[in-house]
Tab-separated table of C-alpha atoms in Angstrom:
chain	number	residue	atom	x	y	z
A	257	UNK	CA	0.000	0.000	0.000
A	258	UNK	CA	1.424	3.526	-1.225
A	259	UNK	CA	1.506	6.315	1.485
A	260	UNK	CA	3.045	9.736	0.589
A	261	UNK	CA	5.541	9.467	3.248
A	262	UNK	CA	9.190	9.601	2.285
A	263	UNK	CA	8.654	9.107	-1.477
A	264	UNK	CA	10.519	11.997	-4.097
A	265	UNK	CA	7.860	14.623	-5.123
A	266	UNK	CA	7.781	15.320	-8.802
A	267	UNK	CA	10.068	17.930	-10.462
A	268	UNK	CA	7.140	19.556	-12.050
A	269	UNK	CA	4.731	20.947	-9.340
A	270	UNK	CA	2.105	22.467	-12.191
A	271	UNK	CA	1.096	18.697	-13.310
A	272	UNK	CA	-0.621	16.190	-11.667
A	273	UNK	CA	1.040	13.206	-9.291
A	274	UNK	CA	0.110	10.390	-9.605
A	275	UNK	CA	2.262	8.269	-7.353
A	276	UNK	CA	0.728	10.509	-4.073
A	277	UNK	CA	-0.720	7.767	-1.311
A	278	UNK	CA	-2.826	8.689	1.301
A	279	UNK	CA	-0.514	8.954	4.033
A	280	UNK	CA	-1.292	12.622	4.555
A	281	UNK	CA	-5.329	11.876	4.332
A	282	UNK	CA	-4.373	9.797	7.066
A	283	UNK	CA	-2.950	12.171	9.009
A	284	UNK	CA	-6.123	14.383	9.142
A	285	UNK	CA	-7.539	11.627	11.828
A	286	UNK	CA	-4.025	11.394	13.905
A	287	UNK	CA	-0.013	11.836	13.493
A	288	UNK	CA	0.109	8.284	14.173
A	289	UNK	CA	-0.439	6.450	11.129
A	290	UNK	CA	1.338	3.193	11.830
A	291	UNK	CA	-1.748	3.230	14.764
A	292	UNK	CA	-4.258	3.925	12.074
A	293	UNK	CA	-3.084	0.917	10.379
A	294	UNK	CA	-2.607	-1.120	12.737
A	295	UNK	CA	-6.350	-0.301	13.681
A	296	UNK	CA	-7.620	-1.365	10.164
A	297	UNK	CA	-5.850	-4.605	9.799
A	298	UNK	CA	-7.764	-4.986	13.295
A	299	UNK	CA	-10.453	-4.364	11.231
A	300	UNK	CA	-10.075	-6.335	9.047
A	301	UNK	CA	-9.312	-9.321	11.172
A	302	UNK	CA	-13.507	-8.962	13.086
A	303	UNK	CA	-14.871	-9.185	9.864
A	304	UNK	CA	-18.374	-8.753	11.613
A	305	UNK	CA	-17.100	-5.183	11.774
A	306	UNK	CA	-17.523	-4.165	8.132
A	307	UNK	CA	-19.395	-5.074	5.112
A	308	UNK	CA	-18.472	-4.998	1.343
A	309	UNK	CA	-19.415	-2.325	-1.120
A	310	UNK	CA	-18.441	-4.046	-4.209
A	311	UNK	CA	-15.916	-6.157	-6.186
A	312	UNK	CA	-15.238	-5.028	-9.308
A	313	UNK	CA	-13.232	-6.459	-12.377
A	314	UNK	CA	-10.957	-3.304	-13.447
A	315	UNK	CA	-7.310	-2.619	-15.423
A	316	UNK	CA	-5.097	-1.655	-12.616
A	317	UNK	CA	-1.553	-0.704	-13.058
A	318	UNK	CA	1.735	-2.103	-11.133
A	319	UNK	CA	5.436	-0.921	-12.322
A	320	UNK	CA	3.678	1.447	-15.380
A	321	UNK	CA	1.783	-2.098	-16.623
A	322	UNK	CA	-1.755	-2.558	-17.498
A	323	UNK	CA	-3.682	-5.772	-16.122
A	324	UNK	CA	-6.964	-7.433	-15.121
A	325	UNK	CA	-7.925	-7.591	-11.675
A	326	UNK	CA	-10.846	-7.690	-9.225
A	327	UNK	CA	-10.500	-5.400	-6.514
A	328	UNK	CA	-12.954	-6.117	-3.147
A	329	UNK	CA	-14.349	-2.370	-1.982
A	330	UNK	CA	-14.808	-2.768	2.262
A	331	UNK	CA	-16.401	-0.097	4.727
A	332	UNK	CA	-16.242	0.072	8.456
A	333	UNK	CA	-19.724	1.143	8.608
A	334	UNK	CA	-21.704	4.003	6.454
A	335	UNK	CA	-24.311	4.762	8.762
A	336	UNK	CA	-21.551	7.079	10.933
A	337	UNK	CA	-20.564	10.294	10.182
A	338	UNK	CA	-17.370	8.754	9.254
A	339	UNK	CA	-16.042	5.542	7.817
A	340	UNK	CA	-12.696	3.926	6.630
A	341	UNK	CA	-12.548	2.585	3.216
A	342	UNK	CA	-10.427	-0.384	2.803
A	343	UNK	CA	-9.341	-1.501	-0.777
A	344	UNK	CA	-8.010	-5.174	-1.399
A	345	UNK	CA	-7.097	-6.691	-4.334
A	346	UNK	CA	-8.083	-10.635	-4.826
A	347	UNK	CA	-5.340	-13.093	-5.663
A	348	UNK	CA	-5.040	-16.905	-5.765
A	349	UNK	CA	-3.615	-17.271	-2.591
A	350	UNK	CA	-5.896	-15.038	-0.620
A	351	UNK	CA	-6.422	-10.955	-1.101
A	352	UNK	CA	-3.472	-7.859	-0.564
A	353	UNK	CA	-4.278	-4.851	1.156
A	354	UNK	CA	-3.621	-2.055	-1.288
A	355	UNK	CA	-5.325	1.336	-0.116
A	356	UNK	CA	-7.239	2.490	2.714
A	357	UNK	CA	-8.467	5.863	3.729
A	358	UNK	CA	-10.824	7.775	5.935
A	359	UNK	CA	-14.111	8.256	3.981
A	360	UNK	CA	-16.393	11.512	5.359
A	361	UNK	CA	-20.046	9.859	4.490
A	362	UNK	CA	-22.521	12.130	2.386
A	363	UNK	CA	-25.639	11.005	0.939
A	364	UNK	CA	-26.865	14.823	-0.689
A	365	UNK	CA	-25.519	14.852	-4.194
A	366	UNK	CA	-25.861	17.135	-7.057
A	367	UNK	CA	-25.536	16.986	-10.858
A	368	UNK	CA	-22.011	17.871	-12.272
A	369	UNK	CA	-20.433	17.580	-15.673
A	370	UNK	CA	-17.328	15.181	-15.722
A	371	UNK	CA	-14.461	17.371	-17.221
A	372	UNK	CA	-11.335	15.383	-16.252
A	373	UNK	CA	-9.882	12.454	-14.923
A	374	UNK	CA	-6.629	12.112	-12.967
A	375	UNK	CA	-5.698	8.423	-12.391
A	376	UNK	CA	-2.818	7.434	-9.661
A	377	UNK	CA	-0.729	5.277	-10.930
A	378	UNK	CA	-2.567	1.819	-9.405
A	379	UNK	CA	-5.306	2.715	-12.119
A	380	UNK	CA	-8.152	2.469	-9.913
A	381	UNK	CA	-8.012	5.260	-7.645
A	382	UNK	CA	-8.720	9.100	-9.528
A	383	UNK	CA	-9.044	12.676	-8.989
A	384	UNK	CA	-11.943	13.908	-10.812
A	385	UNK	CA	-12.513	17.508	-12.009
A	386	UNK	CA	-16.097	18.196	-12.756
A	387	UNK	CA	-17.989	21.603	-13.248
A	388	UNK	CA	-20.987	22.924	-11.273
A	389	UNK	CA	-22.536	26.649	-12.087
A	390	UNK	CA	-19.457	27.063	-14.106
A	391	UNK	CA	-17.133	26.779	-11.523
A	392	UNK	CA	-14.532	23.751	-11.375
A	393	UNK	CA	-14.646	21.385	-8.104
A	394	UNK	CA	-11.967	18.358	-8.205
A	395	UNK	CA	-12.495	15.692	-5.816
A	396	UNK	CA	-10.930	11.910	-5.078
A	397	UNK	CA	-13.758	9.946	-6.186
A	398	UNK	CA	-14.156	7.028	-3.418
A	399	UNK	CA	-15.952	4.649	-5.671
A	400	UNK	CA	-13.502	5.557	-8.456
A	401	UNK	CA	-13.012	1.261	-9.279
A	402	UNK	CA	-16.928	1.046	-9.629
A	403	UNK	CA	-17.809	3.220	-11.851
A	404	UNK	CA	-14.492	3.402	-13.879
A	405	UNK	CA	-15.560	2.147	-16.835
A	406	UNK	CA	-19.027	4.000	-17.360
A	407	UNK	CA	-17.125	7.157	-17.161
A	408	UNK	CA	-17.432	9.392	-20.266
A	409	UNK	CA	-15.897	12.736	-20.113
A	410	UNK	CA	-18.350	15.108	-20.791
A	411	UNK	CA	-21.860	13.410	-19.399
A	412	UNK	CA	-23.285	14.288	-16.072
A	413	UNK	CA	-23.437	12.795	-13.136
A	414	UNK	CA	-24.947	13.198	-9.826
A	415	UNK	CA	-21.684	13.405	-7.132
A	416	UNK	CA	-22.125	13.978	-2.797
A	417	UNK	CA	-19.381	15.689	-1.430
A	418	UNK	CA	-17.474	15.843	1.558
A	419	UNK	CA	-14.165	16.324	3.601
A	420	UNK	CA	-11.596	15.839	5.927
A	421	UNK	CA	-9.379	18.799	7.716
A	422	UNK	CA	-5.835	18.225	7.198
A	423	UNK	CA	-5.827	21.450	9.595
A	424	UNK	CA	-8.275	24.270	11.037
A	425	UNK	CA	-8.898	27.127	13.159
A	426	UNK	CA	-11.436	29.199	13.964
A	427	UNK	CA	-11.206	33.010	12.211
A	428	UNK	CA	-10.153	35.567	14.756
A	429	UNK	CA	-12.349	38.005	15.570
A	430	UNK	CA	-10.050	40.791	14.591
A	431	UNK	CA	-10.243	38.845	10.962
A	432	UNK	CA	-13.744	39.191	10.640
A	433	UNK	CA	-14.004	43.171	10.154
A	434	UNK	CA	-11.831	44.823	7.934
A	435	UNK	CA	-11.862	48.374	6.722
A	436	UNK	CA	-11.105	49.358	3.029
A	437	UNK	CA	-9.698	52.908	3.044
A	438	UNK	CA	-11.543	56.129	1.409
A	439	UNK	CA	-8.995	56.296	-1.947
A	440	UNK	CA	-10.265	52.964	-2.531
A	441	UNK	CA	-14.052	53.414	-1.613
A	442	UNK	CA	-14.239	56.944	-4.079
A	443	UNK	CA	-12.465	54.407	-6.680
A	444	UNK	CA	-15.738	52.392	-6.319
A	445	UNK	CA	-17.949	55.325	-5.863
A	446	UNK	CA	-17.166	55.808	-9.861
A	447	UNK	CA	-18.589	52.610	-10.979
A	448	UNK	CA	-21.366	52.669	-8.706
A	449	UNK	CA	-21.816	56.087	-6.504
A	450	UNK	CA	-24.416	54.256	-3.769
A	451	UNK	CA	-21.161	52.097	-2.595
A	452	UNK	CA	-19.406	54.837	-0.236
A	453	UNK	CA	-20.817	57.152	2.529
A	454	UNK	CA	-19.464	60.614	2.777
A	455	UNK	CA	-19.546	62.863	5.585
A	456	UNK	CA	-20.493	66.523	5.877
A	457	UNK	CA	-18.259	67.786	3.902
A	458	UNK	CA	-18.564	65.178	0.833
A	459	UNK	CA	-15.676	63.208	1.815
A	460	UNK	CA	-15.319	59.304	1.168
A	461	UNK	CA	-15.578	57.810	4.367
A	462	UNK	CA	-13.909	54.136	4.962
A	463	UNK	CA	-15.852	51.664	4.107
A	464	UNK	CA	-16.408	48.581	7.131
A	465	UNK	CA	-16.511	44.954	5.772
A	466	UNK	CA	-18.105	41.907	7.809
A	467	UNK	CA	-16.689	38.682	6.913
A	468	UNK	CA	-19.551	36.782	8.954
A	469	UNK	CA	-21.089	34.987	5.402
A	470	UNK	CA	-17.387	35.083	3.620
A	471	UNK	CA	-16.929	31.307	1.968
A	472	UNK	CA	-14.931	30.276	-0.409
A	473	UNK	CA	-12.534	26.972	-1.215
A	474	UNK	CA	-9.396	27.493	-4.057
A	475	UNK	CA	-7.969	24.662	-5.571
A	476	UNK	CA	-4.476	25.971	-6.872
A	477	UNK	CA	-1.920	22.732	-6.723
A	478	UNK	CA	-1.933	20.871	-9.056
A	479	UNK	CA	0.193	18.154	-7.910
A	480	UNK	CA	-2.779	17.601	-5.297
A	481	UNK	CA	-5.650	18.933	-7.502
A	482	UNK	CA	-8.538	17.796	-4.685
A	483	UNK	CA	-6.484	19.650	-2.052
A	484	UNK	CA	-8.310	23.269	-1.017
A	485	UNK	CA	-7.716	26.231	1.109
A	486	UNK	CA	-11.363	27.191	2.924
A	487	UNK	CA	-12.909	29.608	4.986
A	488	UNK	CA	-16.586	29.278	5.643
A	489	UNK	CA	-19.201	29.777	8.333
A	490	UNK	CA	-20.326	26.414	10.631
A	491	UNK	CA	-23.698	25.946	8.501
A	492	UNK	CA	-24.747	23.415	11.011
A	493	UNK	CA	-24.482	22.332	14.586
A	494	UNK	CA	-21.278	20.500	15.416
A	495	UNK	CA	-21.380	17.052	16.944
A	496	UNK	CA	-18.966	14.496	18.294
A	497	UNK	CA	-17.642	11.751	15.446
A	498	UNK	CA	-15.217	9.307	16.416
A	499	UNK	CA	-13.354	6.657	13.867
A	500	UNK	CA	-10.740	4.205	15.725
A	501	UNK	CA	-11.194	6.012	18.847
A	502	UNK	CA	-10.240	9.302	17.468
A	503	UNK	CA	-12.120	12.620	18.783
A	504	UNK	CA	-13.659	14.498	15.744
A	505	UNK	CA	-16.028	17.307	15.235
A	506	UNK	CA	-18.635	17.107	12.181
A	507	UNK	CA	-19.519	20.211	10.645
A	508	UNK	CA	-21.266	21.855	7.537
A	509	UNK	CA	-19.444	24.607	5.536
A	510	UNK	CA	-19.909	26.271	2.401
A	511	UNK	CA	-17.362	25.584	-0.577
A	512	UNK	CA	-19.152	27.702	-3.275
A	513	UNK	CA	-22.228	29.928	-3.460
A	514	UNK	CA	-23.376	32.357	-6.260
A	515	UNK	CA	-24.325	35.779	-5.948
A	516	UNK	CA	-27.732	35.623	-5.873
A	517	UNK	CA	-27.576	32.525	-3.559
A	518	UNK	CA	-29.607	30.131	-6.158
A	519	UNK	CA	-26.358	27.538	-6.115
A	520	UNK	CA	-25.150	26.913	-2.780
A	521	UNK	CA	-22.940	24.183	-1.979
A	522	UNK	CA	-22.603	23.064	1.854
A	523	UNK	CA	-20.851	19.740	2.627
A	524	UNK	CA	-19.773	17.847	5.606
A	525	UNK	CA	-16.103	18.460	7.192
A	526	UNK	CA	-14.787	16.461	9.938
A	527	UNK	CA	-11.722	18.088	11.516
A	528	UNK	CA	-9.945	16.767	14.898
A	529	UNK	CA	-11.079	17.924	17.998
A	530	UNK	CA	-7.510	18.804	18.974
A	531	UNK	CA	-7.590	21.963	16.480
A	532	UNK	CA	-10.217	23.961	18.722
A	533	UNK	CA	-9.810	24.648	22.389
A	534	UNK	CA	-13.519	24.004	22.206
A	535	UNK	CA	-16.233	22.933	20.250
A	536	UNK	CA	-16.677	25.404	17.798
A	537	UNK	CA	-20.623	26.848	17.448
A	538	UNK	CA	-23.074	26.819	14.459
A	539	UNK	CA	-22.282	30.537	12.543
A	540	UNK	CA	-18.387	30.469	13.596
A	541	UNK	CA	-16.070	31.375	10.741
A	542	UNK	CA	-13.331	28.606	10.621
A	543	UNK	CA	-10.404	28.402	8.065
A	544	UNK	CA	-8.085	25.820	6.981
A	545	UNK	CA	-6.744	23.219	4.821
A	546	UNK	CA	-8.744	20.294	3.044
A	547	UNK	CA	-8.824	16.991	1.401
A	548	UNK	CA	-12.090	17.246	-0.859
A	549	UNK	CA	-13.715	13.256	-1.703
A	550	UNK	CA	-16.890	12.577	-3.472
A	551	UNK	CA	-18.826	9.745	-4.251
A	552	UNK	CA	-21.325	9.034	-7.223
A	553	UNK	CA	-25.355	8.883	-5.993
A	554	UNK	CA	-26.812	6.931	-8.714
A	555	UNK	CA	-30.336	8.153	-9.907
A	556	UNK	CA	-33.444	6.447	-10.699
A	557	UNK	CA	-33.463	6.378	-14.429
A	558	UNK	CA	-29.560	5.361	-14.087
């Protein structure tokens, strides 16, 4: 199983890589991810303690070569606010754990238009970049070796999305007003004169800016495309979420909204509980780091 531990990052950090693991989406739940693994080969070993999501045939990849394989797709359980996803590959002389990560479970999907596909290099684990109110989200698609072959770049499909904290904090309250000085309000004032106040005397007065609804989630690295800074309001209350004994807090937050507010798009994060002194309150601003995974919802006429 590949983790991206120790291993050389590529020379080129404007194109994707594909030999990335998911020891850092590990990390998210603890800094002890020989623990982590250790927990899911316990897992593994009370088999009453997880169920199987598929086993599909697909063309992996092993040393840059092509081949048939059935992969078998195991959760821990996803009724929780969390899960682990464990990955094995079937062989003659029994089955080979080759991935496992934390999963953040989501069931509220909406229709997006598959633009890209990213593959790591096993071949059945992808980045996808897909386009929503013509804004691009990319996201590691957890039931990639499913629906690997059906994929057609270009169609639509219906995609719930969630994520995991690799770090976050709640916004200082000294962050969340800022003040935008008078050159730059009377600047403003010239493209639209009902922008600025003015005093008395008909000066430009400083303009005050809440940041209490501010949300927003960039995707710039390309290396780790469904990587995102965010900032965003709690949209929901916060409650407890454990997964291996692990404290966690799940939360709603906003990764993109419109102007007019028609297309808003609030998913589950689960962050550690370590990262606030305490739990954090629905309408707090928090800000961080993120791993962004989806999963395909099928519809009815699918």
């Amino acid at each position: 199983m590949q983790y991206d531990l120790e291993y050389e990052q590529p020379a080129n950090e404007d194109v994707f890589d594909p030999n990335q693991g998911h020891g850092s989406h590990l990390e998210c739940i603890d800094d002890d991810i020989d623990q982590i693994l250790q927990s899911a080969l316990d897992l593994l070993a009370k088999s009453k303690n997880i169920r199987m999501i598929a086993s599909p045939e697909v063309m992996a990849k092993r040393d840059g070569k092509e081949y048939d394989t059935r992969l078998i797709l195991l959760s821990k359980n996803e009724d929780q606010d969390i899960t682990a996803r464990i990955i094995l590959e079937a062989a003659d002389n029994g089955a080979e754990l080759v991935s496992m990560f934390p999963y953040v479970v989501n069931n509220q999907s909406i229709p997006m238009a598959l633009k890209k596909i990213d593959e790591y290099a096993n071949g059945f684990e992808a980045v996808l970049t897909c386009e929503y109110d013509d804004i691009e989200l990319r996201f590691f698609d957890v039931d990639y070796p499913i629906h690997k072959k059906e994929y057609v770049i270009g169609n639509t499909y219906s995609f719930a999305l969630s994520a995991l904290a690799y770090q976050a904090e709640l916004v200082p309250e000294s962050e969340m007003l800022f003040e935008i000085e008078p050159e730059t309000v009377e600047k403003m004032c010239e493209v639209d004169p009902s922008v600025g106040e003015r005093d008395e005397n008909g000066n430009v007065l400083p303009m005050k800016v809440s940041m209490d609804i501010f949300a927003a989630c960039l995707q710039n690295d390309e290396r780790y495309p469904d990587d995102a800074e965010f900032w965003s309001p709690i949209q929901s209350k916060v409650r407890k979420a454990t997964l291996f004994n692990y404290d966690l807090y799940r939360m709603e937050i906003t990764i993109h909204q419109d102007e007019s507010e028609e297309h808003i798009v609030n998913i589950p994060l689960v962050a550690r509980a370590s990262f606030f002194e305490d739990k954090p309150g629905k309408g707090i601003s928090i800000r961080g780091h993120l791993w962004l995974q989806g999963r395909r919802c099928l519809s009815e006429n699918e």
